[in-house]
Tab-separated table of C-alpha atoms and ligand atoms in Angstrom:
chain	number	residue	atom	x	y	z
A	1	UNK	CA	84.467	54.833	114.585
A	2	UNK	CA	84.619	51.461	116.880
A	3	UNK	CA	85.242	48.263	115.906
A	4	UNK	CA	81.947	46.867	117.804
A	5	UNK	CA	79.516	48.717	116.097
A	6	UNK	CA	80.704	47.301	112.667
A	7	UNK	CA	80.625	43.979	113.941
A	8	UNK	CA	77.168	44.792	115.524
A	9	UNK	CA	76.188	46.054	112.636
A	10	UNK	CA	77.250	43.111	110.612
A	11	UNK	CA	76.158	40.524	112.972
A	12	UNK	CA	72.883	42.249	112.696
A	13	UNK	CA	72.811	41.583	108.568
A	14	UNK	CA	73.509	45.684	107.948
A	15	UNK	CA	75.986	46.687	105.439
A	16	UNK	CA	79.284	48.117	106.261
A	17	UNK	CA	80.501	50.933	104.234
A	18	UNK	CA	83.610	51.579	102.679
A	19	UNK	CA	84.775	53.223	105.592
A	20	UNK	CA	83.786	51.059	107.927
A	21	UNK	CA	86.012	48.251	106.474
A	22	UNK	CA	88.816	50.349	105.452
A	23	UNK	CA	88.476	51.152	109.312
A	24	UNK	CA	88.368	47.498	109.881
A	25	UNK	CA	91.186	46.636	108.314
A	26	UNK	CA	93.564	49.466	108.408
A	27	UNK	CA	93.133	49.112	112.851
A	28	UNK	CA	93.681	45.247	112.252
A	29	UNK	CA	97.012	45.506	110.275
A	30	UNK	CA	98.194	48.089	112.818
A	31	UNK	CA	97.191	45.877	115.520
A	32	UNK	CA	94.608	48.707	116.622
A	33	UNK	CA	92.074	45.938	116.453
A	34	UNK	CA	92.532	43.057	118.550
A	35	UNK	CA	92.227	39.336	117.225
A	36	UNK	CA	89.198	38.866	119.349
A	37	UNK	CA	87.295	41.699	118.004
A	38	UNK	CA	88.275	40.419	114.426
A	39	UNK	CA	87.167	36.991	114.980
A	40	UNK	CA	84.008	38.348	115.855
A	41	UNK	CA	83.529	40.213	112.297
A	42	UNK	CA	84.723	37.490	110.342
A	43	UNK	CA	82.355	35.039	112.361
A	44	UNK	CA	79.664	37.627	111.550
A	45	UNK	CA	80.472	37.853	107.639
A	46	UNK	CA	80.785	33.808	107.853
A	47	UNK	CA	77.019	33.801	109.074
A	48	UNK	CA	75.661	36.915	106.881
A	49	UNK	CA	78.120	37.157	104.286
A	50	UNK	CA	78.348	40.753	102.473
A	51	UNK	CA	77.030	42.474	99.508
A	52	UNK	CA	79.379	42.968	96.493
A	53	UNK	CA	80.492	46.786	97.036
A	54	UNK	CA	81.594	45.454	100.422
A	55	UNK	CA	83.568	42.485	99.130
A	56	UNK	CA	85.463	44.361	96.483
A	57	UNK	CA	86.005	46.992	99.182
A	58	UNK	CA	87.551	44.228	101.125
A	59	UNK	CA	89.356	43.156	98.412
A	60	UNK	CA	91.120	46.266	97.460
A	61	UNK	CA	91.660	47.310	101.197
A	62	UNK	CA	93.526	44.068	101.741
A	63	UNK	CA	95.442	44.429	98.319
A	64	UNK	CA	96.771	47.976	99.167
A	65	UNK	CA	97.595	46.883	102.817
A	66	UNK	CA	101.152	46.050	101.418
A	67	UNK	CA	102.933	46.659	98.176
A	68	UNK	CA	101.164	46.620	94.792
A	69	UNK	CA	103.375	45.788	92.278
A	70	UNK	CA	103.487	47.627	88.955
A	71	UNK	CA	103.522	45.655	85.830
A	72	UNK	CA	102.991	48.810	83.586
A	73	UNK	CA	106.649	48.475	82.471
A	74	UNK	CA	105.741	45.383	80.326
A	75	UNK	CA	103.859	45.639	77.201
A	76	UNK	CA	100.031	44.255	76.407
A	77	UNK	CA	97.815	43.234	79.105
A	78	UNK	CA	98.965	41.257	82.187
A	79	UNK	CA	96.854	38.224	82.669
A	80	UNK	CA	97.070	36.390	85.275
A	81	UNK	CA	96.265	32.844	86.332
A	82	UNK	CA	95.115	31.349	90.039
A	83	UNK	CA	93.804	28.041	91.099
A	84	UNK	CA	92.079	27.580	94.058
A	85	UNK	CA	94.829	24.617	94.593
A	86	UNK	CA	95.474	21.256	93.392
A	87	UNK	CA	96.832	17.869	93.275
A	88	UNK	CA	99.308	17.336	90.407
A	89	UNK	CA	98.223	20.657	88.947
A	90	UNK	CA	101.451	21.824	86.822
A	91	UNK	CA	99.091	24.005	84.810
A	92	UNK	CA	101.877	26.701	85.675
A	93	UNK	CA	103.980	24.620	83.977
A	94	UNK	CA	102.192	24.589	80.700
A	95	UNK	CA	99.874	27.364	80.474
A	96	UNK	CA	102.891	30.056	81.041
A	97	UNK	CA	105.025	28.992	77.854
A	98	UNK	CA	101.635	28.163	76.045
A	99	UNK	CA	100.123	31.738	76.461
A	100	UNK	CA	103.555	33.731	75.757
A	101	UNK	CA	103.763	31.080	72.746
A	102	UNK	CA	100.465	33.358	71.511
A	103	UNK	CA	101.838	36.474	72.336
A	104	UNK	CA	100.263	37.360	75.929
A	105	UNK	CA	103.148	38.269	78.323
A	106	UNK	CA	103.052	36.079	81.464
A	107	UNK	CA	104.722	37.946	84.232
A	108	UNK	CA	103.880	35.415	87.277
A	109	UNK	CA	104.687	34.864	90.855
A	110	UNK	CA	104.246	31.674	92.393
A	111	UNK	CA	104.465	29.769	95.702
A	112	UNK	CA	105.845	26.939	97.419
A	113	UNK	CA	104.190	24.004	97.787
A	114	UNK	CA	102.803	22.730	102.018
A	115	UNK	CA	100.720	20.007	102.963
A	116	UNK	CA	99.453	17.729	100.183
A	117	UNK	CA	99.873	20.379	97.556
A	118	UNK	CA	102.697	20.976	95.569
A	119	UNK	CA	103.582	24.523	94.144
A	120	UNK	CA	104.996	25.933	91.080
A	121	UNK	CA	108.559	27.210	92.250
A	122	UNK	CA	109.626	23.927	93.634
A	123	UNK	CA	108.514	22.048	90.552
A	124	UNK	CA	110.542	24.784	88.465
A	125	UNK	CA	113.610	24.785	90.968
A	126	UNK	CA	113.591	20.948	90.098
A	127	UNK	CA	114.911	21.731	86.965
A	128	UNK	CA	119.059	21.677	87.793
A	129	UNK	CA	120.396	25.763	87.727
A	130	UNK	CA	117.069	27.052	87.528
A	131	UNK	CA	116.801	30.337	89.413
A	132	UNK	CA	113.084	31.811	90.813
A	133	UNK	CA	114.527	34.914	91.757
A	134	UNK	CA	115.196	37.931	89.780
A	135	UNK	CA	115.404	41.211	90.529
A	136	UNK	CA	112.570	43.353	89.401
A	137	UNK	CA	114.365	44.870	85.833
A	138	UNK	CA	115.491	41.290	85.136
A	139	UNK	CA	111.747	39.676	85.856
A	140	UNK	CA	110.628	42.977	83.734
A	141	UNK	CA	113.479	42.662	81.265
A	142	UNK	CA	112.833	39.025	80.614
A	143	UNK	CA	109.237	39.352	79.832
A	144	UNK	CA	109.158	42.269	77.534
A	145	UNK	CA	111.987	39.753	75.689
A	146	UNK	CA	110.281	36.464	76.347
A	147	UNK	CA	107.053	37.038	77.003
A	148	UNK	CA	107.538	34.893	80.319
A	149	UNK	CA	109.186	35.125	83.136
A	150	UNK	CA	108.102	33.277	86.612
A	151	UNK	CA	109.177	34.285	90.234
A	152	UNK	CA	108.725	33.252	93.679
A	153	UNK	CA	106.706	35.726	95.702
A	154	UNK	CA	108.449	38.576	96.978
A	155	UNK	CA	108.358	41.913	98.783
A	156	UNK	CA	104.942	41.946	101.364
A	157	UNK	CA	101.714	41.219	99.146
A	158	UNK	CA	98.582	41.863	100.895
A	159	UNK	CA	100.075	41.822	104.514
A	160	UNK	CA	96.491	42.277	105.893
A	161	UNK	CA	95.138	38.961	104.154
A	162	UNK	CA	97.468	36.948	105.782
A	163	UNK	CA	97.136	38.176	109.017
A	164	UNK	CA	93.515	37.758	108.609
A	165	UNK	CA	93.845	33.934	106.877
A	166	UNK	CA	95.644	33.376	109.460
A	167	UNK	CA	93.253	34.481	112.200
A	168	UNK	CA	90.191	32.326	109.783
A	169	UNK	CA	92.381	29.327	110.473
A	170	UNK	CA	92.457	29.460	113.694
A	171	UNK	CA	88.721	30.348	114.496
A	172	UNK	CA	86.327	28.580	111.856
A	173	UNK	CA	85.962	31.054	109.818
A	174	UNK	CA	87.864	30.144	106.291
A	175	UNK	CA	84.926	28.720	104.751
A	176	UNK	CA	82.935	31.716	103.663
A	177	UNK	CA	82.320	32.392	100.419
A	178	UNK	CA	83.350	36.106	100.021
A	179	UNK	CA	85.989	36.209	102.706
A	180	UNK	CA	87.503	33.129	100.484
A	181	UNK	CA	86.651	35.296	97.181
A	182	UNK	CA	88.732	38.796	98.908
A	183	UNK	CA	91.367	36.385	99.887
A	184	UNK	CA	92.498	35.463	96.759
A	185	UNK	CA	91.740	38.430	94.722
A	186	UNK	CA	93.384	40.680	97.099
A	187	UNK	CA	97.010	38.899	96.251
A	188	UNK	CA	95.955	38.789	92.324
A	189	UNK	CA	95.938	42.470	92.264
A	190	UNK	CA	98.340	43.321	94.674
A	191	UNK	CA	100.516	41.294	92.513
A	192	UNK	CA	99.732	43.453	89.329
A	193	UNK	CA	97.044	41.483	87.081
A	194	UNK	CA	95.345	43.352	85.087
A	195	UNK	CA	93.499	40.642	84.362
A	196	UNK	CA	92.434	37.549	85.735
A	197	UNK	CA	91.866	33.830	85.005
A	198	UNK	CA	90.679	31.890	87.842
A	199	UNK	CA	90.370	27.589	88.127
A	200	UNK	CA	87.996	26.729	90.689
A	201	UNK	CA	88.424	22.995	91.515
A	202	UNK	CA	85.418	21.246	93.156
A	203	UNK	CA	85.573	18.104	94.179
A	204	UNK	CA	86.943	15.457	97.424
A	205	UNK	CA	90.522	16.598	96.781
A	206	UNK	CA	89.294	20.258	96.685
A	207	UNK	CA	88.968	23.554	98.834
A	208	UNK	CA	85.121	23.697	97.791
A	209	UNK	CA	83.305	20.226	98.029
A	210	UNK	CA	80.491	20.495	96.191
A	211	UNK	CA	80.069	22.580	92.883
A	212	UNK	CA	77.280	24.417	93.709
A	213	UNK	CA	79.635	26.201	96.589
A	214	UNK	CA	82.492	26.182	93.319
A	215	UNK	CA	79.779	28.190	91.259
A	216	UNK	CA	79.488	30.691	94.168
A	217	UNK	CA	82.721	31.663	95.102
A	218	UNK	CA	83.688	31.851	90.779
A	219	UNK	CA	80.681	34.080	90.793
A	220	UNK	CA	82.065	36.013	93.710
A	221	UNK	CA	85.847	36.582	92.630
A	222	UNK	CA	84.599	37.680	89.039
A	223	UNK	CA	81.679	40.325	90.580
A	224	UNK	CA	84.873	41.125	92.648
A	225	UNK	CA	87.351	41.867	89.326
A	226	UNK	CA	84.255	43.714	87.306
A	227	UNK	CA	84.075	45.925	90.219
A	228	UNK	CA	87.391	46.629	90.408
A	229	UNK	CA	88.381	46.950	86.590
A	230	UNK	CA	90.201	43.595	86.200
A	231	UNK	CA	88.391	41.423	83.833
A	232	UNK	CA	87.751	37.927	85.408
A	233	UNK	CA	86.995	34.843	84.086
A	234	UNK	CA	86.615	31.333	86.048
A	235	UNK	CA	86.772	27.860	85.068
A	236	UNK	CA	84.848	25.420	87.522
A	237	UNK	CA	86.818	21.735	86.834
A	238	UNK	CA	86.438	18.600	88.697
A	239	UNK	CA	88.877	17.514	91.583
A	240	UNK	CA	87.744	14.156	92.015
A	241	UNK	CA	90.674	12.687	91.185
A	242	UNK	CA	94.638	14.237	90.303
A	243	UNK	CA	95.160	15.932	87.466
A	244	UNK	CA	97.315	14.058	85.080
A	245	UNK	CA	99.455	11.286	86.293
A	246	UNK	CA	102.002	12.886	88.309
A	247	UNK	CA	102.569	13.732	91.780
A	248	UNK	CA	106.275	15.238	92.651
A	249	UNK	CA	108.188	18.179	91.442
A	250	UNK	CA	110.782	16.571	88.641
A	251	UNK	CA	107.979	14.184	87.738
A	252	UNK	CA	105.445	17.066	87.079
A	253	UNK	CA	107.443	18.892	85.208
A	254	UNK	CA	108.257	15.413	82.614
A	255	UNK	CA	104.555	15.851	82.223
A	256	UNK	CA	104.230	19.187	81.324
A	257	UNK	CA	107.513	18.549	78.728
A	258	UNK	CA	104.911	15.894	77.335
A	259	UNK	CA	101.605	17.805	77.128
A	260	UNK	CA	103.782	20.663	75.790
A	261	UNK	CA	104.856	18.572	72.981
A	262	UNK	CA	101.310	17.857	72.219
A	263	UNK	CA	100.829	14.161	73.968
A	264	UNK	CA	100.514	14.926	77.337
A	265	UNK	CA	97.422	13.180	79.269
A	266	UNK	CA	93.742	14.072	77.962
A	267	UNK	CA	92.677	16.422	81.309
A	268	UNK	CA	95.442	18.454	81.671
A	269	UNK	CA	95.550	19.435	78.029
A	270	UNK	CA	91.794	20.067	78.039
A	271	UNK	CA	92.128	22.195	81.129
A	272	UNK	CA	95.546	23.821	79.570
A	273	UNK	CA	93.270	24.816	76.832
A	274	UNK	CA	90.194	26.018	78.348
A	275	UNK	CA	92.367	28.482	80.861
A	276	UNK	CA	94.598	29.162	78.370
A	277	UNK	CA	91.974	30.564	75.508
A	278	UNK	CA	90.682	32.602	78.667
A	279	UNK	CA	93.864	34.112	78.880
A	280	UNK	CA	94.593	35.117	75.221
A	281	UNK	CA	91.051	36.477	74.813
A	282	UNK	CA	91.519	38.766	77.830
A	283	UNK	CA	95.032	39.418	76.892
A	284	UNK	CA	93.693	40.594	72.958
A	285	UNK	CA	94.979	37.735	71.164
A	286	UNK	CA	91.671	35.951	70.258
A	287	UNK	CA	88.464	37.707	70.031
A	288	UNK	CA	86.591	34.291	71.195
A	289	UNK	CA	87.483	31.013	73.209
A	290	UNK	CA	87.388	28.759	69.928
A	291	UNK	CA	89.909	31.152	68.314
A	292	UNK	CA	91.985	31.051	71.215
A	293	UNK	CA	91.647	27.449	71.837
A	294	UNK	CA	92.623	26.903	67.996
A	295	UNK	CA	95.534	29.220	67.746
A	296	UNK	CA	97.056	27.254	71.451
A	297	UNK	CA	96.110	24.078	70.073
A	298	UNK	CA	98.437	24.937	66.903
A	299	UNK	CA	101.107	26.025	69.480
A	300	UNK	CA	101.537	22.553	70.479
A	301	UNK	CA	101.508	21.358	67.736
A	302	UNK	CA	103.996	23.207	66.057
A	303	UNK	CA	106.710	22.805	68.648
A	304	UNK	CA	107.027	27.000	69.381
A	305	UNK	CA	104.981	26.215	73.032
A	306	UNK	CA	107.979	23.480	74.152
A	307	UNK	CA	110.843	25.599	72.525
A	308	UNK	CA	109.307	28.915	74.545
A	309	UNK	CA	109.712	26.556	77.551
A	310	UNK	CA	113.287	26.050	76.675
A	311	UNK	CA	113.969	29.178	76.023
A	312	UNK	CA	112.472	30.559	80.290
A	313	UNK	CA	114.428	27.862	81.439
A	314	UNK	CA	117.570	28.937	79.509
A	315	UNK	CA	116.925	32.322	80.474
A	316	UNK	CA	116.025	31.932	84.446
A	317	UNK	CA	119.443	29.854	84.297
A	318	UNK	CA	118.123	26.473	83.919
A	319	UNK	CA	119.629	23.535	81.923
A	320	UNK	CA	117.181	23.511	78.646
A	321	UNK	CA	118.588	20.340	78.080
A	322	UNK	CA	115.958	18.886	80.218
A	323	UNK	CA	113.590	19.969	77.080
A	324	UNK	CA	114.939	17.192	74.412
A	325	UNK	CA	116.772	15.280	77.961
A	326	UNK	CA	113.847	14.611	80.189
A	327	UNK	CA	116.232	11.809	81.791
A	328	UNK	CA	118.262	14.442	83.037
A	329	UNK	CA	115.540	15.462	85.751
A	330	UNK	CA	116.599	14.754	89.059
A	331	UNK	CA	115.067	10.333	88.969
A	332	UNK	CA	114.603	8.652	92.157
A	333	UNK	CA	116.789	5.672	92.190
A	334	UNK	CA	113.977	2.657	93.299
A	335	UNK	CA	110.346	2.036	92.520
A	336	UNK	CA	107.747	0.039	93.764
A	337	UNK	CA	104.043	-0.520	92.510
A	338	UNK	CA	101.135	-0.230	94.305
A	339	UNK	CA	98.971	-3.161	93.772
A	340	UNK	CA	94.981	-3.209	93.604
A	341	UNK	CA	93.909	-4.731	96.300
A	342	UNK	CA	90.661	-5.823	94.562
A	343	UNK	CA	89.176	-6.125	90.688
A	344	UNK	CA	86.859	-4.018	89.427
A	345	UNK	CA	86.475	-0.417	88.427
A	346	UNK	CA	88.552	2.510	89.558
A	347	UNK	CA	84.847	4.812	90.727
A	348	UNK	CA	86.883	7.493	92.656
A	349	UNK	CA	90.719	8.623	93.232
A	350	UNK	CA	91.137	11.155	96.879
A	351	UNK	CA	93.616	13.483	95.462
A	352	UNK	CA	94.321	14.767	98.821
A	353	UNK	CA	95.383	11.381	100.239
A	354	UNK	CA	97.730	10.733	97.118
A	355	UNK	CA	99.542	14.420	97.644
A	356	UNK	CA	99.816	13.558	101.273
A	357	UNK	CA	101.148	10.316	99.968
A	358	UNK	CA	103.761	12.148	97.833
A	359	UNK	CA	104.488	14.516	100.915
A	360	UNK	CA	105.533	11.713	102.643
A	361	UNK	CA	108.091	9.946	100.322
A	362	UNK	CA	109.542	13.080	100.277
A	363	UNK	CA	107.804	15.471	97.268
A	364	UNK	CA	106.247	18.097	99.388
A	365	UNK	CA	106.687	19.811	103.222
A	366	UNK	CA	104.816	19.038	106.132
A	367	UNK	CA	105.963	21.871	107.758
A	368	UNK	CA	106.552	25.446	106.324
A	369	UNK	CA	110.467	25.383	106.022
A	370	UNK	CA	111.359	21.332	105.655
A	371	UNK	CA	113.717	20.663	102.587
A	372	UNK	CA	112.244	18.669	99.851
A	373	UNK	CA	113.363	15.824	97.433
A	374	UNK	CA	112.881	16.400	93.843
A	375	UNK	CA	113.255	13.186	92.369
A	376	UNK	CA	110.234	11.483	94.854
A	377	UNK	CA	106.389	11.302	93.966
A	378	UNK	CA	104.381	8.714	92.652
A	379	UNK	CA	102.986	8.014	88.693
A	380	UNK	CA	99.203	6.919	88.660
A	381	UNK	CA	98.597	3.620	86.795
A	382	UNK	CA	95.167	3.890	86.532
A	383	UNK	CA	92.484	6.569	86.478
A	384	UNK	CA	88.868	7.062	87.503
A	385	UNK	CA	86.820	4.575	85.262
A	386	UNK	CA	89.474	2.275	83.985
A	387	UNK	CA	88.920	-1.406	84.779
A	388	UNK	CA	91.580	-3.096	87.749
A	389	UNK	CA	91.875	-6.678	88.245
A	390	UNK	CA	92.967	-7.639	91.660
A	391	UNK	CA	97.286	-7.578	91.884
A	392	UNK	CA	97.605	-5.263	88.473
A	393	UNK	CA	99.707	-2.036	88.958
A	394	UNK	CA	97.426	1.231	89.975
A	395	UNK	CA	100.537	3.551	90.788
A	396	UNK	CA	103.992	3.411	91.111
A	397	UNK	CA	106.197	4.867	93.777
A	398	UNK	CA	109.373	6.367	92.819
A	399	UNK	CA	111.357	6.377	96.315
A	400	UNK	CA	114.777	6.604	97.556
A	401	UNK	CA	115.458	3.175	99.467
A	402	UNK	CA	117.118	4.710	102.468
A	403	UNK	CA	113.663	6.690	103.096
A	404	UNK	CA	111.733	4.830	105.397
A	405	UNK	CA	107.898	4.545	105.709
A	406	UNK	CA	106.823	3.017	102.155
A	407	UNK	CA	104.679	0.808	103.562
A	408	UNK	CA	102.440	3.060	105.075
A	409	UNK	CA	102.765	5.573	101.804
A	410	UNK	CA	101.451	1.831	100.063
A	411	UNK	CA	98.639	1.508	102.059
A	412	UNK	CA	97.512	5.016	101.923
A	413	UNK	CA	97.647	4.922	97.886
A	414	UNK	CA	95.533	1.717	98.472
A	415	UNK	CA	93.129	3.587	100.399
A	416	UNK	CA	92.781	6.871	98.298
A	417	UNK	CA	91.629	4.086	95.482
A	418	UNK	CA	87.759	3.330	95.843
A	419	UNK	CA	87.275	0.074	93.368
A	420	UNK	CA	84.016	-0.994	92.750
A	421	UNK	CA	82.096	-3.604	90.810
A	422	UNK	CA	79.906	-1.524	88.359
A	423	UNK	CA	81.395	0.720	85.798
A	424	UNK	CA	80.671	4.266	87.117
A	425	UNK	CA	80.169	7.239	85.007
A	426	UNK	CA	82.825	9.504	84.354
A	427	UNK	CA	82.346	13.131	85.275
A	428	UNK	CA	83.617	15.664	82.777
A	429	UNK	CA	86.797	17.551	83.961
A	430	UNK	CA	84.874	21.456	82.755
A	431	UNK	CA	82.175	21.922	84.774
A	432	UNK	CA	81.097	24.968	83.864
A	433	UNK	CA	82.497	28.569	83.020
A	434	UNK	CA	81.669	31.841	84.744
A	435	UNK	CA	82.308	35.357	82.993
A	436	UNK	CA	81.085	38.668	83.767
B	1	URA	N1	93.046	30.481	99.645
B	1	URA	C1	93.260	31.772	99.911
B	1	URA	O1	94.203	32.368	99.393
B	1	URA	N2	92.439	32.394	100.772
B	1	URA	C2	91.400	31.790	101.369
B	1	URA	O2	90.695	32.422	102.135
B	1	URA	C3	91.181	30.435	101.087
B	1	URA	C4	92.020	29.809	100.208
């Protein structure tokens, strides 16, 4: 077998066969298969995509490229939750202790935040003591106890799809849909799920613009997990704007305290719920999405979804005391508002230009291995919709006042803001669901 016949073949609209892209893939994490002759196939898939049996084959060739973890110690089905990336998403946050709260063991592994995104295990790490890693019989341990247990990634997960992201990156070829759709689902799998529940965000502050492309790639990663035997299930919710009110790690996670007691903002409850019923009915513990959404929504209610919170942090070494104490979070000692520069109505929020904000006061990295500050980030005054007069409060900084730069952080807030005379309408935040 050579390489240029399967990109000939692909450029040419064929299909490959399994062996052809195990082939493909095997020679390219070897380094067999030079980037150049790589770039080529992906640029061909990027212009005639492939069929289903090719992307799953993808899919599990890049998921066994590296070590598949085995959840099989833990009890009851392993669901687990992705989102194609966000802007104040601490669904993590919430969803985890929610879902165990119902029985469904959560056994996650998370990243690190880079760019204008934050991630899960430096919002958790902002919680003074608390550790993300645990050997494998503790992270097992703890969730056959807890039901919950969250880690940072370890060992070498899908070794092939990053070499390969990495190459799409570099050569124009990240947007395609099922090279996007293998991407993802390789690192699910590899990382144990038996199950999967995916958020798709479309929107300006998300990876997929416009939600017809959303639609496609959530109809492409669940074709992907029927193929494969995970069950899949995708949520398609609108980026136009952050979710919540916070941006920054301590900050996020005095949200998620708030929505897991029950008054936490509208949209990230609503989205809690809708992945979170997902979850219990593929993990068994509602037989349909209004069951599940009920027996969550009774969760919150009845405190057991904030005291199973307490309880992972206790147990992952973290001061629970944060729980009753939110004051005890690291706090940023100044803050400024951000004033509207104009009256009128709040029409559209760039979430990407208000995490880049918070990257700069300090929240998030710019660079792959630059420290962060926990206490930094900013607090939206004002959401898409609500009425501004000119010189009221839209967001508030919390800064340190040695850290330099607020200005410009000021007038980029001011900028991410589009104000506009006429009241617009307000999209819904669930676009639309897509099962198998
Ligand atoms: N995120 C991924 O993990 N992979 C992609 O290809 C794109 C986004």
């Amino acid at each position: 077998m050579r390489a240029v016949d399967c990109i000939h073949k692909k450029r040419n609209g064929g299909e490959l066969s399994s062996a052809e892209i195990a082939f493909l893939i095997k020679g390219y994490s070897s380094g067999d298969i030079p980037d150049y002759q790589m770039s080529a196939w992906a640029m061909a898939v990027f212009y005639q995509g492939m069929t289903e049996d090719e992307t799953a084959t993808l899919t599990m060739a890049m998921a066994e490229s590296g070590d598949m973890v085995n959840l099989s110690p833990i009890r009851g089905v392993k669901v687990d939750k992705h989102s194609t990336g966000g802007v104040g998403d601490k669904t993590t946050l919430i969803i985890g202790p929610l879902v165990a709260s119902a029985g469904v063991p959560v056994a996650k592994m998370s990243g690190r935040g880079l760019g204008h995104t934050g991630g899960t295990i430096d919002k958790l790490e902002s919680i003074p003591g608390f550790r993300t890693e645990l050997d494998r019989e503790t992270f097992i341990a703890q969730v056959n106890d807890l039901g919950l247990a969250v880690i940072g990634q370890s060992g070498d997960l899908a070794p092939a799809d990053k070499k390969l992201y990495a190459l799409r990156d570099v050569t124009a070829t990240v947007e395609s849909i099922p090279l996007i759709a293998s991407s993802v689902m390789s690192k699910k799998i590899a990382a144990g799920a038996d199950a999967i529940v995916l958020d798709v965000k479309t929107g300006s502050g998300a990876f997929m613009k416009t939600r017809a492309d959303a639609e496609k790639l959530a109809a492409a990663m669940v074709a992907i997990g029927t193929q494969v035997g995970r069950d899949t299930a995708a949520v398609i919710s609108d980026m136009d704007q952050p979710l919540g009110f916070a941006i920054g790690n301590a900050l996020e996670v005095a949200e998620a305290l708030e929505t897991l007691r029950g008054q936490g903002p509208e949209d990230l409850t609503e989205l809690c719920l809708a992945l979170g019923s997902h979850m219990v009915v593929l993990g068994g513990a509602a037989s349909s999405i209004e069951e599940g959404k009920r027996l969550l929504r009774e969760r919150l209610n009845n405190g057991e979804a904030l005291a199973k919170f307490k309880a992972f942090i206790e147990a992952q070494g973290g001061d629970g005391s944060v729980v009753d104490h939110p004051e005890r979070l690291p706090a940023a000692p100044a803050r400024i508002q951000v004033l509207a520069p104009i009256g009128g109505y709040v029409a559209a929020i760039d979430a990407e230009q208000l995490g880049l904000a918070a990257m700069m006061l300090g929240a998030g990295r710019a660079t792959k291995d630059a420290a962060i500050d926990y206490a930094v980030g900013l607090v939206i005054v004002k959401k898409v919709g609500d009425e501004v007069t000119e010189g009221e409060p839209i967001a508030t900084l919390h800064i340190r006042e040695e850290n330099g730069g607020t200005a410009s952080v000021v007038d980029r807030v001011k900028a991410a803001y589009s104000i506009q005379s006429e009241q617009p309408s307000v999209k819904p935040l669930l676009l639309a669901v897509v099962t198998k």
